[in-house]
Amino acid sequence: MSFHSFYNIWMEQLRQLQLQLRQAEEDQQQQRHLVQKSLSHYDEYYRIKSSSAMNDVLSFFPAPWASSLERSLHWIGGWRPTTAFHLIYTESSILFQSHVVDILRGRSTGDLGDLSPGQLRRVSELQCETVQQENDITDELSEWQDGANYLAGMYDELDQKIERLAGILIRADALRLKTIKNLVELLTPKQAAEFFVAAADLQFGIRAWGSAKDRRSCVRQ
């Protein structure tokens, strides 16, 4: 199976998982089960992607399975890890505002709008750590690009350069997966379920918007 085909199947499975997470509502045991299932789903994605990248890493930068909009937002073949923290802060703010009266009265809602001071501190610490790791990988890619330009006519060394590029992509994907796992670890099952639903909403929303824009561009041409 090509990665393109795998990606389409994976996205459809993600949609089904999102629906199940929405339906779990206040069933904490079901939420915990679905959160673990979601983690496994992302883990499978990056496992298959790493294997495919070792065979054809260059296809992951033009990413023909993604829309033009999605590709414009990519950082080294995928979403920027720190996006997860912006998503947490955004969802937390929206839910806090919707439950502000209850929270001010001391009623715990238990959702992302009710993150504890300890959770917020840990999210901030993880964000700082992730930014540093993002910068390190970005620097590594810049060094790779400088070297690739220098070796443009030296075909005997290109295989090694491409292999190193695959390593950079795999490292970026490892950080993406690590970020998800670190965040889920500090959230309650309900909060983690909300995080996965919001992440899928963002992914599907950008994909739909980008695909519609691509279709309009094709019609104009």
mmCIF file of C-alpha atoms in Angstrom, residues 4-198:
data_model
loop_
_atom_site.group_PDB
_atom_site.id
_atom_site.type_symbol
_atom_site.label_atom_id
_atom_site.label_comp_id
_atom_site.label_asym_id
_atom_site.label_seq_id
_atom_site.Cartn_x
_atom_site.Cartn_y
_atom_site.Cartn_z
ATOM 1 C CA HIS A 4 -1.016 8.149 0.091
ATOM 2 C CA SER A 5 -3.547 5.292 0.370
ATOM 3 C CA PHE A 6 -2.581 4.639 3.978
ATOM 4 C CA TYR A 7 -3.022 8.329 4.807
ATOM 5 C CA ASN A 8 -6.563 8.428 3.411
ATOM 6 C CA ILE A 9 -7.540 5.321 5.387
ATOM 7 C CA TRP A 10 -5.866 6.689 8.519
ATOM 8 C CA MET A 11 -7.767 9.971 8.228
ATOM 9 C CA GLU A 12 -11.086 8.151 7.909
ATOM 10 C CA GLN A 13 -10.259 6.096 10.996
ATOM 11 C CA LEU A 14 -9.389 9.346 12.792
ATOM 12 C CA ARG A 15 -12.829 10.693 11.911
ATOM 13 C CA GLN A 16 -14.446 7.610 13.448
ATOM 14 C CA LEU A 17 -12.326 7.977 16.577
ATOM 15 C CA GLN A 18 -13.312 11.618 16.886
ATOM 16 C CA LEU A 19 -17.004 10.658 16.703
ATOM 17 C CA GLN A 20 -16.514 8.039 19.428
ATOM 18 C CA LEU A 21 -14.698 10.558 21.631
ATOM 19 C CA ARG A 22 -17.563 13.027 21.251
ATOM 20 C CA GLN A 23 -20.113 10.373 22.144
ATOM 21 C CA ALA A 24 -18.193 9.239 25.253
ATOM 22 C CA GLU A 25 -19.206 12.478 27.032
ATOM 23 C CA GLU A 26 -19.020 11.826 30.794
ATOM 24 C CA ASP A 27 -18.056 8.147 30.621
ATOM 25 C CA GLN A 28 -14.548 8.405 32.061
ATOM 26 C CA GLN A 29 -13.720 4.734 31.544
ATOM 27 C CA GLN A 30 -14.708 4.951 27.866
ATOM 28 C CA GLN A 31 -12.804 8.213 27.505
ATOM 29 C CA ARG A 32 -9.671 6.607 28.951
ATOM 30 C CA HIS A 33 -10.012 3.699 26.524
ATOM 31 C CA LEU A 34 -10.517 6.001 23.532
ATOM 32 C CA VAL A 35 -7.614 8.256 24.532
ATOM 33 C CA GLN A 36 -5.319 5.220 24.532
ATOM 34 C CA LYS A 37 -6.804 4.138 21.211
ATOM 35 C CA SER A 38 -6.101 7.611 19.812
ATOM 36 C CA LEU A 39 -2.503 7.472 21.024
ATOM 37 C CA SER A 40 -2.099 4.101 19.311
ATOM 38 C CA HIS A 41 -3.585 5.567 16.143
ATOM 39 C CA TYR A 42 -1.022 8.382 16.054
ATOM 40 C CA ASP A 43 1.738 5.948 16.970
ATOM 41 C CA GLU A 44 0.818 3.778 13.995
ATOM 42 C CA TYR A 45 0.816 6.809 11.706
ATOM 43 C CA TYR A 46 4.367 7.794 12.603
ATOM 44 C CA ARG A 47 5.588 4.205 12.510
ATOM 45 C CA ILE A 48 4.320 3.735 8.950
ATOM 46 C CA LYS A 49 5.508 7.194 7.952
ATOM 47 C CA SER A 50 9.044 6.516 9.234
ATOM 48 C CA SER A 51 9.204 3.267 7.296
ATOM 49 C CA SER A 52 7.982 4.980 4.131
ATOM 50 C CA ALA A 53 10.384 7.899 4.590
ATOM 51 C CA MET A 54 13.359 5.557 4.629
ATOM 52 C CA ASN A 55 12.312 4.388 1.148
ATOM 53 C CA ASP A 56 11.233 7.731 -0.365
ATOM 54 C CA VAL A 57 11.788 10.700 1.930
ATOM 55 C CA LEU A 58 11.596 13.255 -0.899
ATOM 56 C CA SER A 59 7.875 12.557 -1.413
ATOM 57 C CA PHE A 60 7.079 13.791 2.105
ATOM 58 C CA PHE A 61 7.972 17.397 1.368
ATOM 59 C CA PRO A 62 5.693 17.992 -1.652
ATOM 60 C CA ALA A 63 3.196 15.670 0.166
ATOM 61 C CA PRO A 64 0.761 15.054 -2.734
ATOM 62 C CA TRP A 65 -1.844 13.647 -0.293
ATOM 63 C CA ALA A 66 -2.189 17.098 1.332
ATOM 64 C CA SER A 67 -3.833 20.274 0.062
ATOM 65 C CA SER A 68 -1.805 23.352 -0.880
ATOM 66 C CA LEU A 69 -2.924 25.034 2.339
ATOM 67 C CA GLU A 70 -1.822 22.077 4.459
ATOM 68 C CA ARG A 71 1.575 22.011 2.765
ATOM 69 C CA SER A 72 2.030 25.741 3.345
ATOM 70 C CA LEU A 73 1.638 25.121 7.095
ATOM 71 C CA HIS A 74 4.016 22.164 7.234
ATOM 72 C CA TRP A 75 7.210 22.174 9.246
ATOM 73 C CA ILE A 76 9.581 19.438 8.032
ATOM 74 C CA GLY A 77 6.884 17.240 6.542
ATOM 75 C CA GLY A 78 4.130 17.756 9.098
ATOM 76 C CA TRP A 79 2.540 19.981 11.704
ATOM 77 C CA ARG A 80 4.752 22.043 14.007
ATOM 78 C CA PRO A 81 4.826 20.391 17.472
ATOM 79 C CA THR A 82 4.229 23.672 19.312
ATOM 80 C CA THR A 83 0.859 23.898 17.537
ATOM 81 C CA ALA A 84 -0.416 21.448 20.160
ATOM 82 C CA PHE A 85 0.246 23.967 22.933
ATOM 83 C CA HIS A 86 -1.565 26.765 21.083
ATOM 84 C CA LEU A 87 -4.488 24.378 20.693
ATOM 85 C CA ILE A 88 -4.520 23.630 24.430
ATOM 86 C CA TYR A 89 -4.446 27.338 25.313
ATOM 87 C CA THR A 90 -7.170 28.185 22.789
ATOM 88 C CA GLU A 91 -9.523 25.411 23.903
ATOM 89 C CA SER A 92 -8.842 26.207 27.551
ATOM 90 C CA SER A 93 -9.707 29.861 27.005
ATOM 91 C CA ILE A 94 -12.916 29.086 25.084
ATOM 92 C CA LEU A 95 -14.151 26.582 27.667
ATOM 93 C CA PHE A 96 -13.144 28.804 30.595
ATOM 94 C CA GLN A 97 -15.239 31.646 29.202
ATOM 95 C CA SER A 98 -18.223 29.364 28.675
ATOM 96 C CA HIS A 99 -18.029 28.069 32.274
ATOM 97 C CA VAL A 100 -16.618 31.160 33.985
ATOM 98 C CA VAL A 101 -19.557 31.553 36.379
ATOM 99 C CA ASP A 102 -19.306 27.941 37.581
ATOM 100 C CA ILE A 103 -15.532 28.144 37.948
ATOM 101 C CA LEU A 104 -15.674 31.412 39.889
ATOM 102 C CA ARG A 105 -18.191 29.763 42.229
ATOM 103 C CA GLY A 106 -15.732 26.962 42.845
ATOM 104 C CA ARG A 107 -17.567 24.352 40.804
ATOM 105 C CA SER A 108 -15.128 22.106 38.983
ATOM 106 C CA THR A 109 -16.007 21.421 35.358
ATOM 107 C CA GLY A 110 -13.078 19.042 34.856
ATOM 108 C CA ASP A 111 -12.586 20.070 31.235
ATOM 109 C CA LEU A 112 -9.773 21.939 29.475
ATOM 110 C CA GLY A 113 -11.246 25.197 30.751
ATOM 111 C CA ASP A 114 -10.536 23.997 34.285
ATOM 112 C CA LEU A 115 -6.799 23.267 34.070
ATOM 113 C CA SER A 116 -5.112 23.402 37.469
ATOM 114 C CA PRO A 117 -2.187 25.775 38.171
ATOM 115 C CA GLY A 118 0.084 22.725 38.214
ATOM 116 C CA GLN A 119 -1.154 21.605 34.805
ATOM 117 C CA LEU A 120 -0.726 25.077 33.324
ATOM 118 C CA ARG A 121 2.803 25.301 34.704
ATOM 119 C CA ARG A 122 3.706 21.928 33.224
ATOM 120 C CA VAL A 123 2.188 22.852 29.842
ATOM 121 C CA SER A 124 4.322 26.010 29.826
ATOM 122 C CA GLU A 125 7.463 24.034 30.731
ATOM 123 C CA LEU A 126 6.793 21.481 27.995
ATOM 124 C CA GLN A 127 6.229 24.263 25.494
ATOM 125 C CA CYS A 128 9.619 25.811 26.257
ATOM 126 C CA GLU A 129 11.330 22.421 25.960
ATOM 127 C CA THR A 130 9.554 21.707 22.672
ATOM 128 C CA VAL A 131 10.477 25.103 21.185
ATOM 129 C CA GLN A 132 14.145 24.379 21.889
ATOM 130 C CA GLN A 133 13.916 20.943 20.277
ATOM 131 C CA GLU A 134 12.107 22.401 17.262
ATOM 132 C CA ASN A 135 14.901 24.951 16.865
ATOM 133 C CA ASP A 136 17.554 22.227 17.075
ATOM 134 C CA ILE A 137 15.878 20.211 14.302
ATOM 135 C CA THR A 138 15.370 23.341 12.179
ATOM 136 C CA ASP A 139 19.088 24.115 12.523
ATOM 137 C CA GLU A 140 19.931 20.568 11.492
ATOM 138 C CA LEU A 141 17.760 20.910 8.377
ATOM 139 C CA SER A 142 19.436 24.238 7.520
ATOM 140 C CA GLU A 143 22.851 22.584 7.754
ATOM 141 C CA TRP A 144 21.585 19.762 5.543
ATOM 142 C CA GLN A 145 20.330 22.244 2.927
ATOM 143 C CA ASP A 146 23.663 24.088 2.880
ATOM 144 C CA GLY A 147 25.493 20.802 2.378
ATOM 145 C CA ALA A 148 23.052 19.634 -0.294
ATOM 146 C CA ASN A 149 23.636 22.805 -2.319
ATOM 147 C CA TYR A 150 27.384 22.268 -2.100
ATOM 148 C CA LEU A 151 27.059 18.643 -3.244
ATOM 149 C CA ALA A 152 24.618 19.361 -6.067
ATOM 150 C CA GLY A 153 26.904 17.838 -8.692
ATOM 151 C CA MET A 154 28.451 15.083 -6.581
ATOM 152 C CA TYR A 155 26.054 12.195 -7.184
ATOM 153 C CA ASP A 156 28.122 9.650 -5.293
ATOM 154 C CA GLU A 157 27.321 11.408 -1.996
ATOM 155 C CA LEU A 158 23.675 12.207 -2.648
ATOM 156 C CA ASP A 159 22.441 8.894 -1.252
ATOM 157 C CA GLN A 160 24.038 9.711 2.088
ATOM 158 C CA LYS A 161 22.486 13.182 2.045
ATOM 159 C CA ILE A 162 19.034 11.780 1.319
ATOM 160 C CA GLU A 163 19.455 9.223 4.089
ATOM 161 C CA ARG A 164 20.328 12.025 6.487
ATOM 162 C CA LEU A 165 17.243 13.971 5.368
ATOM 163 C CA ALA A 166 15.111 10.943 6.214
ATOM 164 C CA GLY A 167 16.696 10.952 9.663
ATOM 165 C CA ILE A 168 15.759 14.616 10.145
ATOM 166 C CA LEU A 169 12.148 13.953 9.125
ATOM 167 C CA ILE A 170 11.945 10.973 11.465
ATOM 168 C CA ARG A 171 13.358 13.081 14.288
ATOM 169 C CA ALA A 172 10.729 15.774 13.623
ATOM 170 C CA ASP A 173 7.981 13.146 13.651
ATOM 171 C CA ALA A 174 9.336 11.707 16.907
ATOM 172 C CA LEU A 175 9.009 15.158 18.461
ATOM 173 C CA ARG A 176 5.437 15.474 17.183
ATOM 174 C CA LEU A 177 4.485 12.147 18.753
ATOM 175 C CA LYS A 178 6.398 12.879 21.962
ATOM 176 C CA THR A 179 4.563 16.205 22.304
ATOM 177 C CA ILE A 180 1.168 14.503 22.025
ATOM 178 C CA LYS A 181 2.115 11.850 24.580
ATOM 179 C CA ASN A 182 3.561 14.385 27.040
ATOM 180 C CA LEU A 183 0.427 16.520 26.905
ATOM 181 C CA VAL A 184 -1.948 13.587 27.275
ATOM 182 C CA GLU A 185 0.046 12.357 30.259
ATOM 183 C CA LEU A 186 -0.641 15.525 32.232
ATOM 184 C CA LEU A 187 -4.327 15.776 31.281
ATOM 185 C CA THR A 188 -7.284 13.931 32.773
ATOM 186 C CA PRO A 189 -9.117 11.452 30.483
ATOM 187 C CA LYS A 190 -11.845 14.035 29.849
ATOM 188 C CA GLN A 191 -9.331 16.777 29.039
ATOM 189 C CA ALA A 192 -7.307 14.449 26.809
ATOM 190 C CA ALA A 193 -10.471 13.431 24.953
ATOM 191 C CA GLU A 194 -11.285 17.113 24.367
ATOM 192 C CA PHE A 195 -7.733 17.700 23.159
ATOM 193 C CA PHE A 196 -7.963 14.896 20.585
ATOM 194 C CA VAL A 197 -11.368 16.112 19.389
ATOM 195 C CA ALA A 198 -10.052 19.669 18.997
#
